[in-house]
mmCIF file of C-alpha atoms in Angstrom:
data_model
loop_
_atom_site.group_PDB
_atom_site.id
_atom_site.type_symbol
_atom_site.label_atom_id
_atom_site.label_comp_id
_atom_site.label_asym_id
_atom_site.label_seq_id
_atom_site.Cartn_x
_atom_site.Cartn_y
_atom_site.Cartn_z
ATOM 1 C CA UNK A 1 0.028 0.070 0.596
ATOM 2 C CA UNK A 2 1.513 3.889 -0.678
ATOM 3 C CA UNK A 3 1.958 5.764 2.211
ATOM 4 C CA UNK A 4 -0.688 8.372 1.062
ATOM 5 C CA UNK A 5 -3.514 5.410 1.009
ATOM 6 C CA UNK A 6 -2.284 4.022 4.812
ATOM 7 C CA UNK A 7 -1.427 7.653 6.464
ATOM 8 C CA UNK A 8 -5.437 8.509 5.139
ATOM 9 C CA UNK A 9 -6.830 5.655 6.273
ATOM 10 C CA UNK A 10 -5.120 5.329 9.014
ATOM 11 C CA UNK A 11 -6.767 9.232 9.625
ATOM 12 C CA UNK A 12 -10.749 7.359 9.000
ATOM 13 C CA UNK A 13 -10.314 4.839 10.516
ATOM 14 C CA UNK A 14 -9.468 6.632 13.724
ATOM 15 C CA UNK A 15 -11.291 9.073 13.287
ATOM 16 C CA UNK A 16 -14.675 6.479 12.673
ATOM 17 C CA UNK A 17 -13.262 4.838 15.466
ATOM 18 C CA UNK A 18 -13.938 8.068 18.300
ATOM 19 C CA UNK A 19 -17.341 8.965 16.460
ATOM 20 C CA UNK A 20 -18.424 4.825 17.204
ATOM 21 C CA UNK A 21 -17.467 4.568 20.425
ATOM 22 C CA UNK A 22 -18.068 8.054 22.081
ATOM 23 C CA UNK A 23 -21.646 9.107 20.083
ATOM 24 C CA UNK A 24 -23.331 6.316 18.277
ATOM 25 C CA UNK A 25 -22.405 4.283 20.834
ATOM 26 C CA UNK A 26 -23.869 6.186 23.643
ATOM 27 C CA UNK A 27 -27.649 6.508 21.526
ATOM 28 C CA UNK A 28 -29.153 3.380 23.170
ATOM 29 C CA UNK A 29 -30.966 2.402 20.650
ATOM 30 C CA UNK A 30 -32.384 -0.759 20.140
ATOM 31 C CA UNK A 31 -30.816 -3.432 19.081
ATOM 32 C CA UNK A 32 -27.544 -3.115 16.949
ATOM 33 C CA UNK A 33 -25.465 -0.316 16.685
ATOM 34 C CA UNK A 34 -24.230 2.533 13.747
ATOM 35 C CA UNK A 35 -21.154 1.501 12.630
ATOM 36 C CA UNK A 36 -19.169 3.328 11.375
ATOM 37 C CA UNK A 37 -16.456 2.335 11.396
ATOM 38 C CA UNK A 38 -17.948 -0.917 9.003
ATOM 39 C CA UNK A 39 -19.019 1.959 6.788
ATOM 40 C CA UNK A 40 -15.189 3.358 6.705
ATOM 41 C CA UNK A 41 -13.634 -0.125 5.550
ATOM 42 C CA UNK A 42 -16.129 -0.389 2.870
ATOM 43 C CA UNK A 43 -15.519 2.497 1.187
ATOM 44 C CA UNK A 44 -12.261 2.541 0.647
ATOM 45 C CA UNK A 45 -12.382 -1.144 -0.281
ATOM 46 C CA UNK A 46 -14.888 -0.162 -2.900
ATOM 47 C CA UNK A 47 -11.564 2.491 -4.328
ATOM 48 C CA UNK A 48 -8.708 0.757 -3.359
ATOM 49 C CA UNK A 49 -9.752 -2.976 -4.134
ATOM 50 C CA UNK A 50 -9.438 -6.639 -2.603
ATOM 51 C CA UNK A 51 -6.280 -6.595 -0.617
ATOM 52 C CA UNK A 52 -6.314 -2.955 0.372
ATOM 53 C CA UNK A 53 -8.871 -3.816 1.742
ATOM 54 C CA UNK A 54 -8.616 -6.394 4.028
ATOM 55 C CA UNK A 55 -4.802 -5.570 5.217
ATOM 56 C CA UNK A 56 -7.749 -2.418 6.761
ATOM 57 C CA UNK A 57 -10.040 -3.828 7.636
ATOM 58 C CA UNK A 58 -8.073 -6.042 9.776
ATOM 59 C CA UNK A 59 -5.741 -3.438 10.520
ATOM 60 C CA UNK A 60 -9.564 -1.429 11.879
ATOM 61 C CA UNK A 61 -11.103 -4.316 13.046
ATOM 62 C CA UNK A 62 -7.952 -5.398 15.498
ATOM 63 C CA UNK A 63 -8.349 -1.799 16.561
ATOM 64 C CA UNK A 64 -11.962 -2.001 17.322
ATOM 65 C CA UNK A 65 -11.271 -5.350 19.765
ATOM 66 C CA UNK A 66 -8.416 -3.041 21.635
ATOM 67 C CA UNK A 67 -11.189 0.002 22.377
ATOM 68 C CA UNK A 68 -13.112 0.439 25.461
ATOM 69 C CA UNK A 69 -15.590 -0.848 26.266
ATOM 70 C CA UNK A 70 -15.008 -3.921 23.469
ATOM 71 C CA UNK A 71 -16.386 -6.873 25.564
ATOM 72 C CA UNK A 72 -14.941 -9.811 23.771
ATOM 73 C CA UNK A 73 -12.142 -11.142 22.453
ATOM 74 C CA UNK A 74 -9.223 -9.770 20.774
ATOM 75 C CA UNK A 75 -8.850 -10.202 17.135
ATOM 76 C CA UNK A 76 -12.617 -11.286 16.640
ATOM 77 C CA UNK A 77 -14.256 -8.283 15.113
ATOM 78 C CA UNK A 78 -10.326 -7.449 13.595
ATOM 79 C CA UNK A 79 -11.323 -11.368 11.356
ATOM 80 C CA UNK A 80 -14.719 -9.666 10.490
ATOM 81 C CA UNK A 81 -14.165 -6.506 9.399
ATOM 82 C CA UNK A 82 -10.629 -8.216 6.736
ATOM 83 C CA UNK A 83 -12.757 -10.207 4.863
ATOM 84 C CA UNK A 84 -15.911 -7.766 4.838
ATOM 85 C CA UNK A 85 -13.124 -5.439 3.580
ATOM 86 C CA UNK A 86 -12.211 -8.828 1.379
ATOM 87 C CA UNK A 87 -15.149 -9.499 0.041
ATOM 88 C CA UNK A 88 -16.138 -5.712 -1.024
ATOM 89 C CA UNK A 89 -13.249 -4.699 -2.781
ATOM 90 C CA UNK A 90 -14.455 -7.271 -4.820
ATOM 91 C CA UNK A 91 -17.267 -5.433 -5.496
ATOM 92 C CA UNK A 92 -15.173 -2.494 -7.183
ATOM 93 C CA UNK A 93 -15.899 -2.604 -10.714
ATOM 94 C CA UNK A 94 -13.406 -2.889 -13.470
ATOM 95 C CA UNK A 95 -14.042 0.365 -14.759
ATOM 96 C CA UNK A 96 -13.655 1.679 -11.274
ATOM 97 C CA UNK A 97 -17.185 3.521 -11.001
ATOM 98 C CA UNK A 98 -20.222 2.267 -10.373
ATOM 99 C CA UNK A 99 -23.097 3.248 -12.832
ATOM 100 C CA UNK A 100 -25.642 4.189 -10.129
ATOM 101 C CA UNK A 101 -26.459 3.935 -6.084
ATOM 102 C CA UNK A 102 -27.445 0.655 -6.095
ATOM 103 C CA UNK A 103 -23.754 -0.982 -6.466
ATOM 104 C CA UNK A 104 -22.538 0.927 -3.116
ATOM 105 C CA UNK A 105 -25.936 0.454 -1.822
ATOM 106 C CA UNK A 106 -26.153 -2.907 -2.128
ATOM 107 C CA UNK A 107 -22.716 -3.470 -0.921
ATOM 108 C CA UNK A 108 -23.359 -1.796 2.227
ATOM 109 C CA UNK A 109 -26.566 -3.880 3.382
ATOM 110 C CA UNK A 110 -24.437 -7.115 2.434
ATOM 111 C CA UNK A 111 -21.379 -5.885 4.425
ATOM 112 C CA UNK A 112 -24.243 -4.684 7.370
ATOM 113 C CA UNK A 113 -25.432 -8.586 7.198
ATOM 114 C CA UNK A 114 -22.121 -10.333 6.613
ATOM 115 C CA UNK A 115 -20.350 -8.746 9.529
ATOM 116 C CA UNK A 116 -22.864 -9.445 12.209
ATOM 117 C CA UNK A 117 -23.218 -13.064 10.933
ATOM 118 C CA UNK A 118 -19.950 -13.265 11.219
ATOM 119 C CA UNK A 119 -18.910 -11.852 13.631
ATOM 120 C CA UNK A 120 -21.791 -14.024 15.438
ATOM 121 C CA UNK A 121 -20.478 -17.222 13.943
ATOM 122 C CA UNK A 122 -17.434 -16.911 15.560
ATOM 123 C CA UNK A 123 -19.195 -15.289 18.713
ATOM 124 C CA UNK A 124 -20.894 -18.693 18.619
ATOM 125 C CA UNK A 125 -17.733 -21.503 17.962
ATOM 126 C CA UNK A 126 -16.226 -18.865 21.225
ATOM 127 C CA UNK A 127 -19.143 -19.513 23.846
ATOM 128 C CA UNK A 128 -20.125 -15.249 23.431
ATOM 129 C CA UNK A 129 -23.931 -15.710 24.410
ATOM 130 C CA UNK A 130 -23.474 -12.032 25.403
ATOM 131 C CA UNK A 131 -26.034 -10.505 22.510
ATOM 132 C CA UNK A 132 -29.066 -13.221 22.767
ATOM 133 C CA UNK A 133 -30.948 -11.411 24.509
ATOM 134 C CA UNK A 134 -31.472 -9.300 21.476
ATOM 135 C CA UNK A 135 -31.937 -12.348 18.993
ATOM 136 C CA UNK A 136 -30.076 -12.738 15.761
ATOM 137 C CA UNK A 137 -33.145 -11.679 13.168
ATOM 138 C CA UNK A 138 -33.267 -8.407 15.454
ATOM 139 C CA UNK A 139 -29.348 -7.632 15.535
ATOM 140 C CA UNK A 140 -29.409 -7.871 11.549
ATOM 141 C CA UNK A 141 -32.669 -5.729 10.360
ATOM 142 C CA UNK A 142 -31.231 -3.118 12.966
ATOM 143 C CA UNK A 143 -27.649 -3.378 11.760
ATOM 144 C CA UNK A 144 -28.649 -3.261 8.204
ATOM 145 C CA UNK A 145 -31.095 -0.691 8.778
ATOM 146 C CA UNK A 146 -28.341 1.783 10.969
ATOM 147 C CA UNK A 147 -26.230 1.050 8.302
ATOM 148 C CA UNK A 148 -28.109 1.853 5.746
ATOM 149 C CA UNK A 149 -29.261 5.470 6.566
ATOM 150 C CA UNK A 150 -25.839 6.298 7.792
ATOM 151 C CA UNK A 151 -23.672 5.058 4.671
ATOM 152 C CA UNK A 152 -25.717 7.835 2.373
ATOM 153 C CA UNK A 153 -23.828 10.542 4.595
ATOM 154 C CA UNK A 154 -20.157 8.649 4.950
ATOM 155 C CA UNK A 155 -19.147 6.551 1.802
ATOM 156 C CA UNK A 156 -19.277 8.843 -0.592
ATOM 157 C CA UNK A 157 -17.228 11.611 0.905
ATOM 158 C CA UNK A 158 -15.082 8.854 2.197
ATOM 159 C CA UNK A 159 -14.391 7.592 -1.123
ATOM 160 C CA UNK A 160 -13.926 10.635 -2.736
ATOM 161 C CA UNK A 161 -11.523 11.586 -0.676
ATOM 162 C CA UNK A 162 -9.788 8.472 -1.097
ATOM 163 C CA UNK A 163 -10.097 9.753 -4.869
ATOM 164 C CA UNK A 164 -8.292 12.878 -4.072
ATOM 165 C CA UNK A 165 -5.637 11.201 -1.922
ATOM 166 C CA UNK A 166 -3.693 9.917 -5.021
ATOM 167 C CA UNK A 167 -0.895 10.990 -6.454
ATOM 168 C CA UNK A 168 -2.920 9.759 -9.944
ATOM 169 C CA UNK A 169 -6.611 10.289 -10.067
ATOM 170 C CA UNK A 170 -7.381 7.192 -12.113
ATOM 171 C CA UNK A 171 -4.855 4.709 -9.803
ATOM 172 C CA UNK A 172 -6.116 1.303 -9.203
ATOM 173 C CA UNK A 173 -4.326 -1.535 -7.438
ATOM 174 C CA UNK A 174 -0.958 -3.060 -8.605
ATOM 175 C CA UNK A 175 -1.815 -5.642 -10.985
ATOM 176 C CA UNK A 176 -5.397 -4.608 -11.887
ATOM 177 C CA UNK A 177 -4.251 -2.498 -15.060
ATOM 178 C CA UNK A 178 -4.742 1.315 -15.471
ATOM 179 C CA UNK A 179 -8.567 2.528 -16.024
ATOM 180 C CA UNK A 180 -9.067 5.460 -17.422
ATOM 181 C CA UNK A 181 -12.864 6.082 -15.859
ATOM 182 C CA UNK A 182 -13.690 8.499 -12.591
ATOM 183 C CA UNK A 183 -13.770 8.054 -9.633
ATOM 184 C CA UNK A 184 -16.456 5.117 -8.415
ATOM 185 C CA UNK A 185 -17.842 7.141 -6.115
ATOM 186 C CA UNK A 186 -19.463 9.109 -8.797
ATOM 187 C CA UNK A 187 -22.432 7.075 -9.228
ATOM 188 C CA UNK A 188 -22.903 6.811 -6.092
ATOM 189 C CA UNK A 189 -23.368 10.936 -5.585
ATOM 190 C CA UNK A 190 -24.621 11.835 -8.633
ATOM 191 C CA UNK A 191 -27.563 7.861 -8.377
ATOM 192 C CA UNK A 192 -28.334 8.296 -4.079
ATOM 193 C CA UNK A 193 -27.577 12.661 -3.919
ATOM 194 C CA UNK A 194 -28.114 14.000 -6.575
ATOM 195 C CA UNK A 195 -24.229 15.843 -5.904
ATOM 196 C CA UNK A 196 -20.693 14.937 -7.733
ATOM 197 C CA UNK A 197 -17.720 15.415 -6.580
ATOM 198 C CA UNK A 198 -14.654 16.741 -8.736
ATOM 199 C CA UNK A 199 -17.000 14.806 -12.320
ATOM 200 C CA UNK A 200 -18.168 18.665 -13.145
ATOM 201 C CA UNK A 201 -15.088 19.917 -12.839
ATOM 202 C CA UNK A 202 -12.862 16.976 -14.724
ATOM 203 C CA UNK A 203 -15.801 17.588 -17.390
ATOM 204 C CA UNK A 204 -15.127 21.413 -17.971
ATOM 205 C CA UNK A 205 -11.772 20.857 -17.528
ATOM 206 C CA UNK A 206 -12.092 18.063 -20.331
ATOM 207 C CA UNK A 207 -14.307 20.518 -22.632
ATOM 208 C CA UNK A 208 -11.677 22.510 -23.249
ATOM 209 C CA UNK A 209 -8.625 20.757 -23.882
ATOM 210 C CA UNK A 210 -11.268 19.110 -26.252
ATOM 211 C CA UNK A 211 -12.210 22.898 -27.371
ATOM 212 C CA UNK A 212 -8.303 24.119 -27.426
ATOM 213 C CA UNK A 213 -7.730 21.298 -29.362
ATOM 214 C CA UNK A 214 -10.511 21.454 -32.345
ATOM 215 C CA UNK A 215 -9.481 25.835 -32.198
ATOM 216 C CA UNK A 216 -5.377 24.468 -33.205
ATOM 217 C CA UNK A 217 -6.628 22.622 -35.503
ATOM 218 C CA UNK A 218 -8.958 24.984 -37.650
ATOM 219 C CA UNK A 219 -6.035 27.287 -37.665
ATOM 220 C CA UNK A 220 -3.870 24.742 -38.686
ATOM 221 C CA UNK A 221 -6.205 23.086 -41.683
ATOM 222 C CA UNK A 222 -6.726 27.134 -42.488
ATOM 223 C CA UNK A 223 -3.172 27.253 -42.760
ATOM 224 C CA UNK A 224 -2.570 24.490 -45.444
ATOM 225 C CA UNK A 225 -5.193 25.657 -46.939
ATOM 226 C CA UNK A 226 -3.751 29.298 -47.470
ATOM 227 C CA UNK A 227 -0.319 27.776 -48.260
ATOM 228 C CA UNK A 228 -1.372 25.422 -51.030
ATOM 229 C CA UNK A 229 -3.206 28.977 -52.981
ATOM 230 C CA UNK A 230 -0.136 30.527 -52.205
ATOM 231 C CA UNK A 231 1.740 28.100 -54.256
ATOM 232 C CA UNK A 232 -0.898 27.417 -56.613
ATOM 233 C CA UNK A 233 0.145 31.617 -57.487
ATOM 234 C CA UNK A 234 3.467 30.889 -58.000
#
């Protein structure tokens, strides 16, 4: 992973974890708790790919395991987020861009359901029964609902920040080749919130560049015609 990816990912994960513990964890909501750390991992994996997503997920999960008031075995959530980060990275289109908001939205839903099931499954293996009073069905429903409601306010902007932090805005994960597609967050923003980050500015620049090129071509064509006419006169 590049240094700028590591720096941005670490900053976003720490901020998400602080907000998760100090704000979201104290809302006393029924069922599950909105998982901002999970959404951050998913957003970064959708930009950086499955390998970086797995590494970011493992690091984020390990920090969540060690952060108070964690009451489970260390490494449990690290395993869950590692798998989720890898799977979310696989959902990243080859072109690097979602055509609509449905792609990231379905990824968030799958991540919420998958993380809840994995966490409960690992808990069952180690004998953790802390969540039985809520029920798995209630946890699945509330976790998916809360994460889906929180996603439009976090995921597209994290994806846009991840793209802007790259030296090459069109860079993709090593081994995946080069792509000329736009930011993967533009599909979410255009389809889900009606906003466009960077796409309008990039389109304006491309339009101006094409206009200059066409103008230069016309000027050269006129000069060539004039030179041919002058030769004929001679």
